[in-house]
């Protein structure tokens, strides 16, 4: 593996951040008082005794957004190398290439809009 | 002294300075936020400790450190404590590539903006882990919101950065600054006004700041992902949040406002001046706007910011080829 100052600096900075985060936690461990009360260690649920577990099923009606994001993010990522060399590329052909690529992305947004992904179902009020 | 040793010493000194800068900014912004909110709401804000309450944050730090560390019995201890540490750990790396001035740059990387985009993503992972590991319903809902909000607003930011890259042909932050001039009409904000607005709004949303602080909306979710955290665990989340404000202001300053260049005496003071003005605006917005609803928040990104970003990208590509 080739040594690079950038990699070294990233690792060093991550370790520095780790130390900066753990230090106060350790200080807190040493300085704080230690009360052992049963109720202190229950989950917070507005003062009630917690009802059941949080690790169950619950409906996220925005999981669709996550799927669209995955497609978008990867597509946009491919554009970064293109963008770096774009100003030096001669002629109008690079623009047409970018237009086709981004145009398909834009068409995806229009498609999802028409399919109703961005309109949330209204809550039904029972009289 | 040989070049290798010098680079090593430079990186270590840079790291120490940046850690100090982070701590200083957390204190400054924490105090500033309480004072500004006080003045906006016709109160005094903190005034008891020190002149005009300026030592209040020191006292608060002692308070946070002497609070008992509590891991809820139902929570997953490992995930629960990984979250605040991970949330703060990624923050110093973000400052690594920011060119404060020609001489105050730790590493002048050709991949600057990509590193910032990559490592700012770790924060949302931390929020997700923290919310999931707490085993609390408020936390879980807050974490789910944090993730969907982050991914919604990541795309417009990428599109905006792409527009700037298309124009300048580089990913290095110092080169982006070097292509701008000292006077306001030579900054990228004049060439890319739509991009600036998108970047500012999307950055606010990525930092979970009001009006987009749905993940910790206290009137709906108690405190969102940080419900179970107290003392220093909560302190680390707040520290990371304040530092993200500074990072976002620095990135916007670099990309759009000419960085360290000014009409006279270009240098680090211009960078800090522009950065702190943006920080002030971000703090100000918190007390001036109400919170939006969650579907409005997601649709703001997908219906308005992303189409506007795509349009801006294509317009930039066309104009770069025409001129």
Short mmCIF file of N, CA and C in Angstrom, two decimals, chain A residues 12-102:
data_model
loop_
_atom_site.label_atom_id
_atom_site.label_comp_id
_atom_site.label_asym_id
_atom_site.label_seq_id
_atom_site.Cartn_x
_atom_site.Cartn_y
_atom_site.Cartn_z
N UNK A 12 -5.21 10.17 11.87
CA UNK A 12 -4.79 10.92 13.06
C UNK A 12 -5.93 11.80 13.57
N UNK A 13 -6.62 12.46 12.65
CA UNK A 13 -7.72 13.34 13.06
C UNK A 13 -8.86 12.54 13.67
N UNK A 14 -9.12 11.34 13.11
CA UNK A 14 -10.18 10.51 13.68
C UNK A 14 -9.81 10.11 15.10
N UNK A 15 -8.52 9.73 15.29
CA UNK A 15 -8.07 9.35 16.64
C UNK A 15 -8.15 10.55 17.58
N UNK A 16 -7.77 11.73 17.08
CA UNK A 16 -7.85 12.94 17.89
C UNK A 16 -9.29 13.21 18.32
N UNK A 17 -10.23 13.05 17.37
CA UNK A 17 -11.63 13.25 17.70
C UNK A 17 -12.11 12.22 18.71
N UNK A 18 -11.62 10.98 18.55
CA UNK A 18 -11.98 9.91 19.49
C UNK A 18 -11.53 10.27 20.90
N UNK A 19 -10.27 10.73 21.01
CA UNK A 19 -9.74 11.10 22.32
C UNK A 19 -10.50 12.27 22.92
N UNK A 20 -10.81 13.23 22.06
CA UNK A 20 -11.53 14.42 22.51
C UNK A 20 -12.93 14.06 22.99
N UNK A 21 -13.51 12.98 22.42
CA UNK A 21 -14.85 12.57 22.83
C UNK A 21 -14.80 11.71 24.09
N UNK A 22 -13.80 10.81 24.17
CA UNK A 22 -13.76 9.87 25.30
C UNK A 22 -13.29 10.56 26.57
N UNK A 23 -12.38 11.55 26.44
CA UNK A 23 -11.85 12.25 27.61
C UNK A 23 -12.93 12.76 28.56
N UNK A 24 -13.85 13.62 28.07
CA UNK A 24 -14.91 14.11 28.96
C UNK A 24 -15.79 13.00 29.52
N UNK A 25 -16.00 11.94 28.72
CA UNK A 25 -16.83 10.83 29.22
C UNK A 25 -16.15 10.15 30.41
N UNK A 26 -14.81 9.97 30.28
CA UNK A 26 -14.06 9.36 31.37
C UNK A 26 -14.08 10.28 32.60
N UNK A 27 -13.88 11.59 32.36
CA UNK A 27 -13.92 12.55 33.46
C UNK A 27 -15.27 12.48 34.16
N UNK A 28 -16.30 12.36 33.35
CA UNK A 28 -17.65 12.27 33.88
C UNK A 28 -17.82 11.02 34.73
N UNK A 29 -17.20 9.92 34.25
CA UNK A 29 -17.25 8.64 34.98
C UNK A 29 -16.60 8.79 36.36
N UNK A 30 -15.49 9.56 36.41
CA UNK A 30 -14.75 9.71 37.66
C UNK A 30 -15.44 10.70 38.60
N UNK A 31 -15.94 11.81 38.03
CA UNK A 31 -16.39 12.92 38.87
C UNK A 31 -17.81 12.74 39.40
N UNK A 32 -18.64 12.05 38.61
CA UNK A 32 -20.07 12.09 38.93
C UNK A 32 -20.39 11.21 40.15
N UNK A 33 -21.50 11.50 40.78
CA UNK A 33 -21.96 10.63 41.86
C UNK A 33 -22.62 9.39 41.26
N UNK A 34 -22.70 8.36 42.08
CA UNK A 34 -23.23 7.10 41.56
C UNK A 34 -24.44 6.68 42.37
N UNK A 35 -25.59 6.96 41.85
CA UNK A 35 -26.82 6.58 42.54
C UNK A 35 -27.33 5.29 41.90
N UNK A 36 -27.66 4.32 42.71
CA UNK A 36 -28.17 3.06 42.17
C UNK A 36 -29.64 2.95 42.53
N UNK A 37 -30.46 3.55 41.70
CA UNK A 37 -31.89 3.48 41.94
C UNK A 37 -32.52 2.74 40.78
N UNK A 38 -33.47 1.89 41.10
CA UNK A 38 -34.10 1.08 40.05
C UNK A 38 -34.74 1.97 38.97
N UNK A 39 -35.44 3.01 39.43
CA UNK A 39 -36.22 3.83 38.49
C UNK A 39 -35.34 4.70 37.60
N UNK A 40 -34.10 4.95 38.05
CA UNK A 40 -33.20 5.80 37.29
C UNK A 40 -32.84 5.16 35.95
N UNK A 41 -32.89 3.83 35.91
CA UNK A 41 -32.42 3.12 34.72
C UNK A 41 -33.54 2.65 33.81
N UNK A 42 -34.77 3.13 34.03
CA UNK A 42 -35.85 2.76 33.11
C UNK A 42 -35.86 3.72 31.94
N UNK A 43 -36.44 3.27 30.82
CA UNK A 43 -36.55 4.14 29.65
C UNK A 43 -37.51 5.27 29.95
N UNK A 44 -37.28 6.41 29.28
CA UNK A 44 -38.15 7.56 29.50
C UNK A 44 -39.40 7.44 28.66
N UNK A 45 -40.54 7.52 29.30
CA UNK A 45 -41.78 7.54 28.52
C UNK A 45 -42.76 8.48 29.22
N UNK A 46 -42.35 9.73 29.37
CA UNK A 46 -43.18 10.76 29.96
C UNK A 46 -43.57 10.43 31.39
N UNK A 47 -42.72 9.73 32.11
CA UNK A 47 -42.99 9.50 33.51
C UNK A 47 -43.80 8.25 33.80
N UNK A 48 -44.34 7.61 32.77
CA UNK A 48 -45.09 6.37 32.97
C UNK A 48 -44.12 5.21 33.03
N UNK A 49 -44.59 4.07 33.50
CA UNK A 49 -43.79 2.85 33.36
C UNK A 49 -43.82 2.48 31.89
N UNK A 50 -42.66 2.26 31.26
CA UNK A 50 -42.63 2.05 29.81
C UNK A 50 -43.52 0.89 29.38
N UNK A 51 -44.21 1.11 28.29
CA UNK A 51 -45.14 0.11 27.78
C UNK A 51 -44.46 -0.64 26.64
N UNK A 52 -44.05 -1.86 26.90
CA UNK A 52 -43.47 -2.69 25.84
C UNK A 52 -42.08 -2.22 25.42
N UNK A 53 -41.68 -2.74 24.28
CA UNK A 53 -40.33 -2.54 23.77
C UNK A 53 -40.40 -1.63 22.55
N UNK A 54 -39.31 -0.89 22.29
CA UNK A 54 -39.33 -0.04 21.09
C UNK A 54 -38.90 -0.80 19.86
N UNK A 55 -38.23 -1.96 20.06
CA UNK A 55 -37.72 -2.68 18.91
C UNK A 55 -38.80 -3.56 18.32
N UNK A 56 -39.82 -2.96 17.80
CA UNK A 56 -40.89 -3.71 17.15
C UNK A 56 -41.08 -3.20 15.75
N UNK A 57 -42.23 -3.49 15.18
CA UNK A 57 -42.51 -2.99 13.83
C UNK A 57 -43.26 -1.68 13.94
N UNK A 58 -42.89 -0.73 13.09
CA UNK A 58 -43.72 0.47 12.99
C UNK A 58 -43.63 0.99 11.57
N UNK A 59 -44.71 1.64 11.14
CA UNK A 59 -44.81 2.02 9.73
C UNK A 59 -44.02 3.27 9.42
N UNK A 60 -43.06 3.14 8.52
CA UNK A 60 -42.38 4.34 8.02
C UNK A 60 -42.95 4.59 6.65
N UNK A 61 -43.74 5.65 6.48
CA UNK A 61 -44.28 5.84 5.13
C UNK A 61 -43.35 6.66 4.26
N UNK A 62 -42.09 6.80 4.66
CA UNK A 62 -41.16 7.46 3.74
C UNK A 62 -40.04 6.55 3.30
N UNK A 63 -40.24 5.22 3.33
CA UNK A 63 -39.17 4.33 2.88
C UNK A 63 -38.94 4.47 1.39
N UNK A 64 -39.96 4.93 0.67
CA UNK A 64 -39.82 5.14 -0.78
C UNK A 64 -38.71 6.15 -1.08
N UNK A 65 -38.66 7.19 -0.24
CA UNK A 65 -37.64 8.22 -0.43
C UNK A 65 -36.24 7.61 -0.37
N UNK A 66 -36.09 6.61 0.52
CA UNK A 66 -34.77 5.99 0.67
C UNK A 66 -34.37 5.29 -0.62
N UNK A 67 -35.36 4.62 -1.26
CA UNK A 67 -35.06 3.93 -2.51
C UNK A 67 -34.66 4.92 -3.60
N UNK A 68 -35.41 6.03 -3.68
CA UNK A 68 -35.08 7.03 -4.71
C UNK A 68 -33.70 7.60 -4.44
N UNK A 69 -33.42 7.85 -3.14
CA UNK A 69 -32.13 8.44 -2.78
C UNK A 69 -30.98 7.56 -3.25
N UNK A 70 -31.15 6.24 -3.07
CA UNK A 70 -30.08 5.32 -3.43
C UNK A 70 -29.73 5.48 -4.92
N UNK A 71 -30.78 5.53 -5.74
CA UNK A 71 -30.56 5.69 -7.18
C UNK A 71 -29.88 7.02 -7.47
N UNK A 72 -30.39 8.08 -6.84
CA UNK A 72 -29.88 9.42 -7.10
C UNK A 72 -28.43 9.57 -6.69
N UNK A 73 -28.14 9.09 -5.48
CA UNK A 73 -26.83 9.33 -4.91
C UNK A 73 -25.75 8.68 -5.76
N UNK A 74 -26.02 7.44 -6.19
CA UNK A 74 -25.03 6.73 -6.99
C UNK A 74 -24.85 7.42 -8.34
N UNK A 75 -25.97 7.87 -8.92
CA UNK A 75 -25.90 8.54 -10.22
C UNK A 75 -25.09 9.82 -10.13
N UNK A 76 -25.36 10.60 -9.07
CA UNK A 76 -24.66 11.88 -8.94
C UNK A 76 -23.16 11.64 -8.68
N UNK A 77 -22.88 10.56 -7.96
CA UNK A 77 -21.48 10.24 -7.67
C UNK A 77 -20.69 10.04 -8.96
N UNK A 78 -21.34 9.41 -9.95
CA UNK A 78 -20.64 9.18 -11.23
C UNK A 78 -20.32 10.48 -11.95
N UNK A 79 -21.05 11.54 -11.60
CA UNK A 79 -20.84 12.80 -12.31
C UNK A 79 -19.61 13.56 -11.82
N UNK A 80 -19.11 13.21 -10.63
CA UNK A 80 -17.98 13.97 -10.09
C UNK A 80 -16.74 13.91 -10.98
N UNK A 81 -16.28 12.70 -11.38
CA UNK A 81 -15.12 12.69 -12.28
C UNK A 81 -15.39 13.41 -13.59
N UNK A 82 -16.64 13.31 -14.08
CA UNK A 82 -16.99 14.00 -15.32
C UNK A 82 -16.84 15.50 -15.12
N UNK A 83 -17.34 15.99 -13.98
CA UNK A 83 -17.35 17.43 -13.74
C UNK A 83 -15.94 18.00 -13.67
N UNK A 84 -14.99 17.23 -13.12
CA UNK A 84 -13.63 17.75 -12.99
C UNK A 84 -13.02 18.02 -14.36
N UNK A 85 -13.29 17.12 -15.32
CA UNK A 85 -12.67 17.28 -16.64
C UNK A 85 -13.55 18.03 -17.63
N UNK A 86 -14.75 18.39 -17.19
CA UNK A 86 -15.70 19.00 -18.12
C UNK A 86 -15.21 20.31 -18.74
N UNK A 87 -14.67 21.28 -17.93
CA UNK A 87 -14.28 22.55 -18.55
C UNK A 87 -13.17 22.41 -19.60
N UNK A 88 -12.32 21.38 -19.47
CA UNK A 88 -11.24 21.23 -20.45
C UNK A 88 -11.68 20.48 -21.70
N UNK A 89 -12.81 19.74 -21.61
CA UNK A 89 -13.22 18.92 -22.74
C UNK A 89 -13.64 19.81 -23.90
N UNK A 90 -13.13 19.54 -25.11
CA UNK A 90 -13.45 20.42 -26.23
C UNK A 90 -14.82 20.12 -26.84
N UNK A 91 -15.42 21.15 -27.45
CA UNK A 91 -16.64 20.97 -28.22
C UNK A 91 -17.89 20.90 -27.37
N UNK A 92 -19.01 20.70 -28.05
CA UNK A 92 -20.32 20.72 -27.41
C UNK A 92 -20.78 19.31 -27.04
N UNK A 93 -20.08 18.28 -27.54
CA UNK A 93 -20.50 16.89 -27.29
C UNK A 93 -20.56 16.56 -25.79
N UNK A 94 -19.58 17.00 -24.96
CA UNK A 94 -19.69 16.72 -23.53
C UNK A 94 -20.97 17.26 -22.92
N UNK A 95 -21.41 18.42 -23.39
CA UNK A 95 -22.65 18.98 -22.85
C UNK A 95 -23.83 18.07 -23.17
N UNK A 96 -23.85 17.55 -24.41
CA UNK A 96 -24.97 16.68 -24.79
C UNK A 96 -24.95 15.40 -23.95
N UNK A 97 -23.75 14.89 -23.68
CA UNK A 97 -23.66 13.69 -22.84
C UNK A 97 -24.22 13.96 -21.44
N UNK A 98 -23.77 15.09 -20.86
CA UNK A 98 -24.26 15.44 -19.52
C UNK A 98 -25.77 15.66 -19.55
N UNK A 99 -26.25 16.29 -20.63
CA UNK A 99 -27.68 16.57 -20.76
C UNK A 99 -28.48 15.27 -20.74
N UNK A 100 -28.01 14.26 -21.48
CA UNK A 100 -28.73 12.98 -21.53
C UNK A 100 -28.75 12.34 -20.14
N UNK A 101 -27.56 12.33 -19.49
CA UNK A 101 -27.44 11.67 -18.19
C UNK A 101 -28.31 12.35 -17.14
N UNK A 102 -28.19 13.69 -17.05
CA UNK A 102 -28.95 14.43 -16.04
C UNK A 102 -30.43 14.46 -16.43
#
